[in-house]
XYZ file of N, CA, C and O in Angstrom:
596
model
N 241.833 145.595 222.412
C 241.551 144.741 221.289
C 242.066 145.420 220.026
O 241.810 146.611 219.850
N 242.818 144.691 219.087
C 243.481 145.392 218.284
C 242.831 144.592 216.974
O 242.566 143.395 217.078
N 242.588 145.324 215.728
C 241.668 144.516 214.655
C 243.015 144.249 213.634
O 244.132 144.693 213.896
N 242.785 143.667 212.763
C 243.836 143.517 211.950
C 243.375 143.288 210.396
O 242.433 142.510 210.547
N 243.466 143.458 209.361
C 243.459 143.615 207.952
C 243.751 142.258 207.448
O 244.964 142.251 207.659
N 243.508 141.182 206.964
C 244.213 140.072 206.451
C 243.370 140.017 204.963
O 242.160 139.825 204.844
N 244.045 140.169 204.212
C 243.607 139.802 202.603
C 243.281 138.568 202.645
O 244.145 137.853 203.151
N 242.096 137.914 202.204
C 241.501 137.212 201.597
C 242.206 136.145 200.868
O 242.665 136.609 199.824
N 242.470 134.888 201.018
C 243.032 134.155 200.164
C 242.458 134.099 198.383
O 241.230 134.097 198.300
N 242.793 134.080 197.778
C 242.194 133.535 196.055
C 242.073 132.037 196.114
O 242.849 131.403 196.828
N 241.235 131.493 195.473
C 240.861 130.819 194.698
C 241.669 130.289 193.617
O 241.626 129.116 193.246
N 242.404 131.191 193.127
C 243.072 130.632 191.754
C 242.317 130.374 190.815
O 241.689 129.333 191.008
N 242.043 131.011 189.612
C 242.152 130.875 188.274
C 240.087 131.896 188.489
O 238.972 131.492 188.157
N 240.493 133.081 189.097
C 239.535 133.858 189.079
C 238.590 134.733 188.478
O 237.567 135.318 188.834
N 239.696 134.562 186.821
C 239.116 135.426 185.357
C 238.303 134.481 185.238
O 237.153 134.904 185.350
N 238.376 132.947 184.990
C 238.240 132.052 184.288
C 236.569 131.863 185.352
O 235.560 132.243 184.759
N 236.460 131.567 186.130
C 235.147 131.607 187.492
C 234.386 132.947 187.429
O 233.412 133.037 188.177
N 234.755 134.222 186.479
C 233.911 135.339 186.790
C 233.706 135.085 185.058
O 232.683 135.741 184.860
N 234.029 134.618 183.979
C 233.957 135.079 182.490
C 232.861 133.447 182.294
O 231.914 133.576 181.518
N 233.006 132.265 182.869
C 231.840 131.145 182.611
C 230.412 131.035 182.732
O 229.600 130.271 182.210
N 230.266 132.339 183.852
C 228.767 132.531 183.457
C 228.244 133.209 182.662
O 227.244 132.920 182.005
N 229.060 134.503 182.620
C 228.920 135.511 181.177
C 229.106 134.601 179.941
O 228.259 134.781 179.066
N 229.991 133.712 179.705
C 229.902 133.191 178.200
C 228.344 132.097 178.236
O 227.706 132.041 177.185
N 227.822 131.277 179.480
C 226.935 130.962 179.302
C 225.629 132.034 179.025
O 224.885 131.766 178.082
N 225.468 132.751 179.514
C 224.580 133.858 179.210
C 224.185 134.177 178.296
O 223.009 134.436 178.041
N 225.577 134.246 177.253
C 225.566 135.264 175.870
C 224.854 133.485 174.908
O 223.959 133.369 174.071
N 225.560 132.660 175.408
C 225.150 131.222 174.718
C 223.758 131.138 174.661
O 223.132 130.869 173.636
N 223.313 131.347 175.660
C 221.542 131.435 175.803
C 220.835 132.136 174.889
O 220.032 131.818 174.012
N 221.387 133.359 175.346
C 220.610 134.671 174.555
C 220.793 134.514 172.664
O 220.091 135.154 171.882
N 221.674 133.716 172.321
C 222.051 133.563 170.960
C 221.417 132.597 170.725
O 220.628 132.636 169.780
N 221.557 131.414 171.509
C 220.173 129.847 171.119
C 218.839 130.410 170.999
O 218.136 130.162 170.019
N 218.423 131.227 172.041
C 217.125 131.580 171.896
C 216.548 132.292 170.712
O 215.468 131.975 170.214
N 217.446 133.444 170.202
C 216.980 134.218 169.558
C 217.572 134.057 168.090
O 217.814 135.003 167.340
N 217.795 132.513 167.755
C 218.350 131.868 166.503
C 216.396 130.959 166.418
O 215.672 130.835 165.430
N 216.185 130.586 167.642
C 215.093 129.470 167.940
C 213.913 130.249 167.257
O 213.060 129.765 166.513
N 214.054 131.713 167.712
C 213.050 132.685 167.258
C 212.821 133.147 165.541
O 211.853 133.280 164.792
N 214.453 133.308 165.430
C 214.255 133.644 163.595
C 214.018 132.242 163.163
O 213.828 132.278 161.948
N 213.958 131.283 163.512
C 213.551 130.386 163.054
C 211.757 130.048 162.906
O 211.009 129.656 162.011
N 211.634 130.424 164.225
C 209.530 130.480 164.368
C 209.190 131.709 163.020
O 208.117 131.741 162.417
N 210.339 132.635 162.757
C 209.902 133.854 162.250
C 209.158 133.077 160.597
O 208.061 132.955 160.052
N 210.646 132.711 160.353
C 210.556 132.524 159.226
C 209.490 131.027 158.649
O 208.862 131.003 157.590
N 209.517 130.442 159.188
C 208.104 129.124 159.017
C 207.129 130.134 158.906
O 206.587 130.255 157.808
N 206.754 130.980 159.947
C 205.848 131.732 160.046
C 205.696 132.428 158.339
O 204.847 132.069 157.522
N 206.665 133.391 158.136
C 206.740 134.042 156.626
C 206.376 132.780 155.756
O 205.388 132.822 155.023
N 207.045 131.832 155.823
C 206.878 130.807 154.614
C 205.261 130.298 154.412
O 204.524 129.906 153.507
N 205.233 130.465 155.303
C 203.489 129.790 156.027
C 202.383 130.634 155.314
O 201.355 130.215 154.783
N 202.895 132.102 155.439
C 201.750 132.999 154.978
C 202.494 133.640 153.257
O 201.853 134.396 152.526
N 203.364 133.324 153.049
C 203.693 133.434 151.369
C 202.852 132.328 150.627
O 202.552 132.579 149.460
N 202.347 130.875 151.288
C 202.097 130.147 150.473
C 200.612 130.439 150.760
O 200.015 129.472 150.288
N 199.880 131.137 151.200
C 198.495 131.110 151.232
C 198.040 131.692 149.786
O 198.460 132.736 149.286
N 197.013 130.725 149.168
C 196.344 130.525 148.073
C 194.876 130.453 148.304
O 194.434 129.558 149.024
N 194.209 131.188 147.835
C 192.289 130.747 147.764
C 192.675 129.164 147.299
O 193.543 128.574 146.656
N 191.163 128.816 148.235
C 191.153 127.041 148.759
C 191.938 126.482 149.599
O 191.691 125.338 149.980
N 193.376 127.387 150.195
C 193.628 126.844 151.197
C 193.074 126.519 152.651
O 192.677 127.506 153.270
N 192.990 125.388 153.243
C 192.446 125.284 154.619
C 193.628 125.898 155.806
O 194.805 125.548 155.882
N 193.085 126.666 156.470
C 194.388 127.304 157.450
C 193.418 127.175 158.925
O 192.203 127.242 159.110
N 194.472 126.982 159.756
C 193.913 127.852 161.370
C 194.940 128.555 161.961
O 196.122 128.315 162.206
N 194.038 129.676 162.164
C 194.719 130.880 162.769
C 195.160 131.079 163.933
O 194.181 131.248 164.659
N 195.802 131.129 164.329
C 196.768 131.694 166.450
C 195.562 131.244 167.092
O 195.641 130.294 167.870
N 194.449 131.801 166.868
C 193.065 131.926 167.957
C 191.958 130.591 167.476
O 190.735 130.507 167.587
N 192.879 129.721 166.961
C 192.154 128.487 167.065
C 190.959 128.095 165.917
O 190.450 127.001 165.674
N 190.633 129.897 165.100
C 189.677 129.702 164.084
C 190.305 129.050 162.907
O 191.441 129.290 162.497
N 189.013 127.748 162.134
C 189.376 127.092 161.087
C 188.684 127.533 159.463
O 187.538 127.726 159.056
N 189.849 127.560 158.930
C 188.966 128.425 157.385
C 189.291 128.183 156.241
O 190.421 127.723 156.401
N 189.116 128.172 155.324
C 189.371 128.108 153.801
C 189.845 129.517 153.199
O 188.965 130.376 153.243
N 190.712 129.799 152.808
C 191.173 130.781 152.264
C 190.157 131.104 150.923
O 190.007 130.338 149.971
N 189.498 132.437 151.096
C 188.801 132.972 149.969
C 189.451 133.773 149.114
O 189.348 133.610 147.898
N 190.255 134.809 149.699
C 190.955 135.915 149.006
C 192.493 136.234 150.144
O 192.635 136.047 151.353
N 193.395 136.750 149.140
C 194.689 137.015 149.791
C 194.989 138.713 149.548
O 194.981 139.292 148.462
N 195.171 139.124 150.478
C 195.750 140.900 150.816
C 197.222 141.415 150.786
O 197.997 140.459 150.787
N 197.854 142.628 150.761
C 198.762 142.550 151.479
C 198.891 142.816 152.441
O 199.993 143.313 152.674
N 197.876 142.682 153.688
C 197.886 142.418 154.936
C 197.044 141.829 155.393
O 197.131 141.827 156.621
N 195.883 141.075 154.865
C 194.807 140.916 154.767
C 194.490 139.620 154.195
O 194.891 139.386 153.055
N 193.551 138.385 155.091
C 193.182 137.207 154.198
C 191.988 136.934 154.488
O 191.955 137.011 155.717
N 190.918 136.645 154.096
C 189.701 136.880 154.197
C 189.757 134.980 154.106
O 190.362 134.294 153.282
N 189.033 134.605 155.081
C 188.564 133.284 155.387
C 187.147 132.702 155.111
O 186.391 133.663 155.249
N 186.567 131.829 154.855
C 185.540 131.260 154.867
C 185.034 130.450 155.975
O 184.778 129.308 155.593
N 184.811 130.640 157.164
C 184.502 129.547 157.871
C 183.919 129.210 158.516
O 184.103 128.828 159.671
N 182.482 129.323 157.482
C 181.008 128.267 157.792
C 180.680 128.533 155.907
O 181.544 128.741 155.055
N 179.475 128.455 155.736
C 178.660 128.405 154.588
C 178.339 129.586 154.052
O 177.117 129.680 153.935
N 179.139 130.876 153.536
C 178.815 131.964 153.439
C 179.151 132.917 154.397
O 178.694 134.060 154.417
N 179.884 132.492 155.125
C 180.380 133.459 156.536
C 181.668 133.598 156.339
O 182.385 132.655 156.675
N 182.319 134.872 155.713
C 183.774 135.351 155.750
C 184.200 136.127 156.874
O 183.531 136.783 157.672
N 185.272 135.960 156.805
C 186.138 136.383 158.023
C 187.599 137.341 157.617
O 188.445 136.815 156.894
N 187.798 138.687 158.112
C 189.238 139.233 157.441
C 189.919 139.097 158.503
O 189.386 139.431 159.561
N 191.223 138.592 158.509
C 191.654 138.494 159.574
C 193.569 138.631 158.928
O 194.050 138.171 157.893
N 194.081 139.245 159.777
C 195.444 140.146 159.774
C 196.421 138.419 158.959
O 195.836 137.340 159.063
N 197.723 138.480 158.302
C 197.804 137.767 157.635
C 199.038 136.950 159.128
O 199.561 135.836 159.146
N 199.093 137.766 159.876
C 200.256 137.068 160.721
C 199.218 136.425 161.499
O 199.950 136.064 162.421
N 198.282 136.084 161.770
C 197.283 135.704 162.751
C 197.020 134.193 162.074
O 196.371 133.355 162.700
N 197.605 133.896 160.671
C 197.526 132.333 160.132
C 198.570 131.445 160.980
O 199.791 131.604 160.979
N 198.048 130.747 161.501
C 199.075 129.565 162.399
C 199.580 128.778 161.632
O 200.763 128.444 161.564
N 198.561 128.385 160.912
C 199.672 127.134 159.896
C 198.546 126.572 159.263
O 197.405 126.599 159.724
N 198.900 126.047 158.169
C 197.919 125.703 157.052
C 197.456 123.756 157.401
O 198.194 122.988 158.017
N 196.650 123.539 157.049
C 195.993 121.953 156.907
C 196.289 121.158 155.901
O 196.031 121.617 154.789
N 196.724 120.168 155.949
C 197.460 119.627 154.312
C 196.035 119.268 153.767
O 195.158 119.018 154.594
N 195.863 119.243 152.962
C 194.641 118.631 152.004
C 194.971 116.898 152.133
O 196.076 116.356 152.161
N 193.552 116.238 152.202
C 193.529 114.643 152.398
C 193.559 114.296 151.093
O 192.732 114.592 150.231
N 194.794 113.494 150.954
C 195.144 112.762 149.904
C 193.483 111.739 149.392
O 193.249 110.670 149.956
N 192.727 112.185 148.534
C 192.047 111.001 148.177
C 192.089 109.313 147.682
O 191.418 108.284 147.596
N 193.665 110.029 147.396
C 194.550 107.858 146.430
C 194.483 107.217 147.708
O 194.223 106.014 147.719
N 194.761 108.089 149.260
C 195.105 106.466 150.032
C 194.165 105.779 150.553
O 194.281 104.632 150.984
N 192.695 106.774 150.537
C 191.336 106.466 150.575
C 190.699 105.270 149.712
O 190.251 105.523 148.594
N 190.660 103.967 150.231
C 189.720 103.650 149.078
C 187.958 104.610 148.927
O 187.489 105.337 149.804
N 187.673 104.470 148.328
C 185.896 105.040 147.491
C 185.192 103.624 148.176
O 185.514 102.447 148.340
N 183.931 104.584 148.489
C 182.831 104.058 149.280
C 182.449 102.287 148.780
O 182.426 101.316 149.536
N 182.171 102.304 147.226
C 182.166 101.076 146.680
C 183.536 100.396 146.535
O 183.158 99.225 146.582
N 184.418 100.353 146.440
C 185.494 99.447 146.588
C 185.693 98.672 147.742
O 185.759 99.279 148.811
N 185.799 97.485 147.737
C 186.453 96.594 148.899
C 187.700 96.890 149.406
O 188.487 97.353 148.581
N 188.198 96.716 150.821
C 189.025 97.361 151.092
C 190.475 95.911 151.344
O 190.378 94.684 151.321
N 191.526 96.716 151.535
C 192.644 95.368 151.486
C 192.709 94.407 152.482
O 191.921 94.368 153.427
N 193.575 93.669 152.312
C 193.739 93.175 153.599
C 194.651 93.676 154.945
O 194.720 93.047 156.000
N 195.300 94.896 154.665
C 196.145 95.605 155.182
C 195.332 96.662 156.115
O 195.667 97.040 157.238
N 194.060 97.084 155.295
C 192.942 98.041 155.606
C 192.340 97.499 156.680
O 192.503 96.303 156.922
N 191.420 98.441 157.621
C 190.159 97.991 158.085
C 188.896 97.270 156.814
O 188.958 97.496 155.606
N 187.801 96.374 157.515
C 187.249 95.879 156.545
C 186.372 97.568 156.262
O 186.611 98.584 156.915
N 185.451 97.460 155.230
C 184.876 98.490 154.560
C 183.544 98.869 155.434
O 183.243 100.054 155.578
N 182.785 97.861 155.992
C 181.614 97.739 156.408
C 181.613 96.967 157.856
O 181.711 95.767 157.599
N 181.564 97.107 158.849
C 181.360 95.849 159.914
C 180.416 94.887 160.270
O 179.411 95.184 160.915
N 180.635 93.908 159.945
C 179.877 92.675 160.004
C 179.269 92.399 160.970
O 179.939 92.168 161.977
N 177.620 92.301 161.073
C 176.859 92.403 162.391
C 177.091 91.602 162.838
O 177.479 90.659 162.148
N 176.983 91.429 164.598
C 177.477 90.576 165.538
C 176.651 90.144 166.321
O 176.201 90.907 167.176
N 176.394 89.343 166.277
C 175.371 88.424 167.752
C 175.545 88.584 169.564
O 176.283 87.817 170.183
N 174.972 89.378 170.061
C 175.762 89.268 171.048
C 174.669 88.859 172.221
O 173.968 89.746 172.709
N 174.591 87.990 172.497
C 173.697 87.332 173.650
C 172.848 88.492 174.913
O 173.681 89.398 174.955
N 172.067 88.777 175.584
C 172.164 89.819 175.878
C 172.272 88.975 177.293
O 172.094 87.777 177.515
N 172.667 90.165 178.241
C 173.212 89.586 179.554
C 172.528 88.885 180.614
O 173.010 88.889 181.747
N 171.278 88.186 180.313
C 170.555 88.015 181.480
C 169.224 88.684 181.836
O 168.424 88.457 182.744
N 169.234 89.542 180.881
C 168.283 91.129 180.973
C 166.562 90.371 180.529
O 166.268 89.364 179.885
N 165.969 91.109 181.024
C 164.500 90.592 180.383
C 164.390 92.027 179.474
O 164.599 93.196 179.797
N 163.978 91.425 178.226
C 163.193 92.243 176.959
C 161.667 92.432 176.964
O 160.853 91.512 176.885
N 161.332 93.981 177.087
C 160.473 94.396 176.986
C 160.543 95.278 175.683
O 161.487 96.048 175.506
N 159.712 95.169 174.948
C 159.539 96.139 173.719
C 160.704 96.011 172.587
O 160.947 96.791 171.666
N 161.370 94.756 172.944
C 162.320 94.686 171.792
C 163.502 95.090 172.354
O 164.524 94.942 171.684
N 163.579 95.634 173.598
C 164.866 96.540 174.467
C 165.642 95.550 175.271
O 164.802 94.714 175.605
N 166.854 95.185 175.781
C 167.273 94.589 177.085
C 167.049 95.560 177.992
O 167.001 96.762 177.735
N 166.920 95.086 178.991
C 166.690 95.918 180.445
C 167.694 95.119 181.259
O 167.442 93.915 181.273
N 168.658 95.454 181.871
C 169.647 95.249 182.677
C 169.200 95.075 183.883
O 168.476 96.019 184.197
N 169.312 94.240 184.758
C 168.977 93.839 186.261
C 170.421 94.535 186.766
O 171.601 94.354 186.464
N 169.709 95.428 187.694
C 170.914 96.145 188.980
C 171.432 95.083 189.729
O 170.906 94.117 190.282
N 172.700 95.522 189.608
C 173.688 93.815 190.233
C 173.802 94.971 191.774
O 175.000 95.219 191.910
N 173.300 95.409 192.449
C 173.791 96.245 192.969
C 174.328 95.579 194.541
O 173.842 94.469 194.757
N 175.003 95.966 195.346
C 176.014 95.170 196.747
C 174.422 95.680 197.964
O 173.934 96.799 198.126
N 173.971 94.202 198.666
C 173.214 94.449 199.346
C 173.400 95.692 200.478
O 174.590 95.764 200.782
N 172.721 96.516 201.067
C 172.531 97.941 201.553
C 172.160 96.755 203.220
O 172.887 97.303 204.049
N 171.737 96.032 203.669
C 171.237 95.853 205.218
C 171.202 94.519 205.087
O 170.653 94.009 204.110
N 171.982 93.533 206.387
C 171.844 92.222 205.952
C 170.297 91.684 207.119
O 170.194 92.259 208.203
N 169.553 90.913 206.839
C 168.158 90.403 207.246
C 168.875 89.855 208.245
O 170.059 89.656 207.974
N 168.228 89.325 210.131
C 168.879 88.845 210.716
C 167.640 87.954 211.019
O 167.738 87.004 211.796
């Protein structure tokens, strides 16, 4: 038995099939880490604008009012006298304040565009139920359990 050596045919165009996954690669690694200075910087912008009275919640879900600002440091309010210091990168993102103009006020009538202001009590028959004490009591509609023979 005699073995023999035969080279491998090519493919043709073999730079071009070994350099398309490497350029996808480098494509990735550059989308991603453009995606990132991008989280960075919202992030920076996010915690440059913190002001006492701002409402913020932090990474870990806590909600607070900005009392005082640090330079690493923002001290939160969030209950009735209960502050909180907490690291300034740990602010997730701030709460817009509720516009009061698009609110109508408790005494004003509301539009016709609006919900009405108040809901108008409704009559509603009660189902069949016998009233005891002013209450409906619901009769169990329930699917007979054994038929009588």
């Amino acid at each position: 038995m005699q073995l023999l050596a035969v080279p491998m045919a090519s493919s043709g165009g073999g730079g071009i099939t070994l350099l398309l996954p490497l350029i996808l690669i480098v494509g990735m690694i550059w989308f991603m880490s453009r995606t990132q200075k991008k989280q960075r910087q919202r992030q920076a912008d996010t915690v440059a604008q913190l002001q006492p009275g701002t409402k913020v919640i932090t990474t870990s879900g806590l909600v607070g009012i900005v009392e005082e600002t640090d330079d690493d440091y923002v001290t939160l309010e969030i209950s009735e006298g209960v502050l909180v210091q907490v690291v300034k990168a740990a602010v997730g993102r701030v709460i817009p304040d509720e516009d009061p103009a698009e609110e109508p006020a408790a005494g004003e009538a509301a539009t016709d565009a609006d919900e009405p202001a108040t809901a108008e009590k409704v009559d509603v028959p009660d189902a069949g139920g016998e009233k005891t004490d002013g209450k409906v009591q619901d009769t169990p509609k329930l699917p007979p359990t054994h038929t009588e023979n």
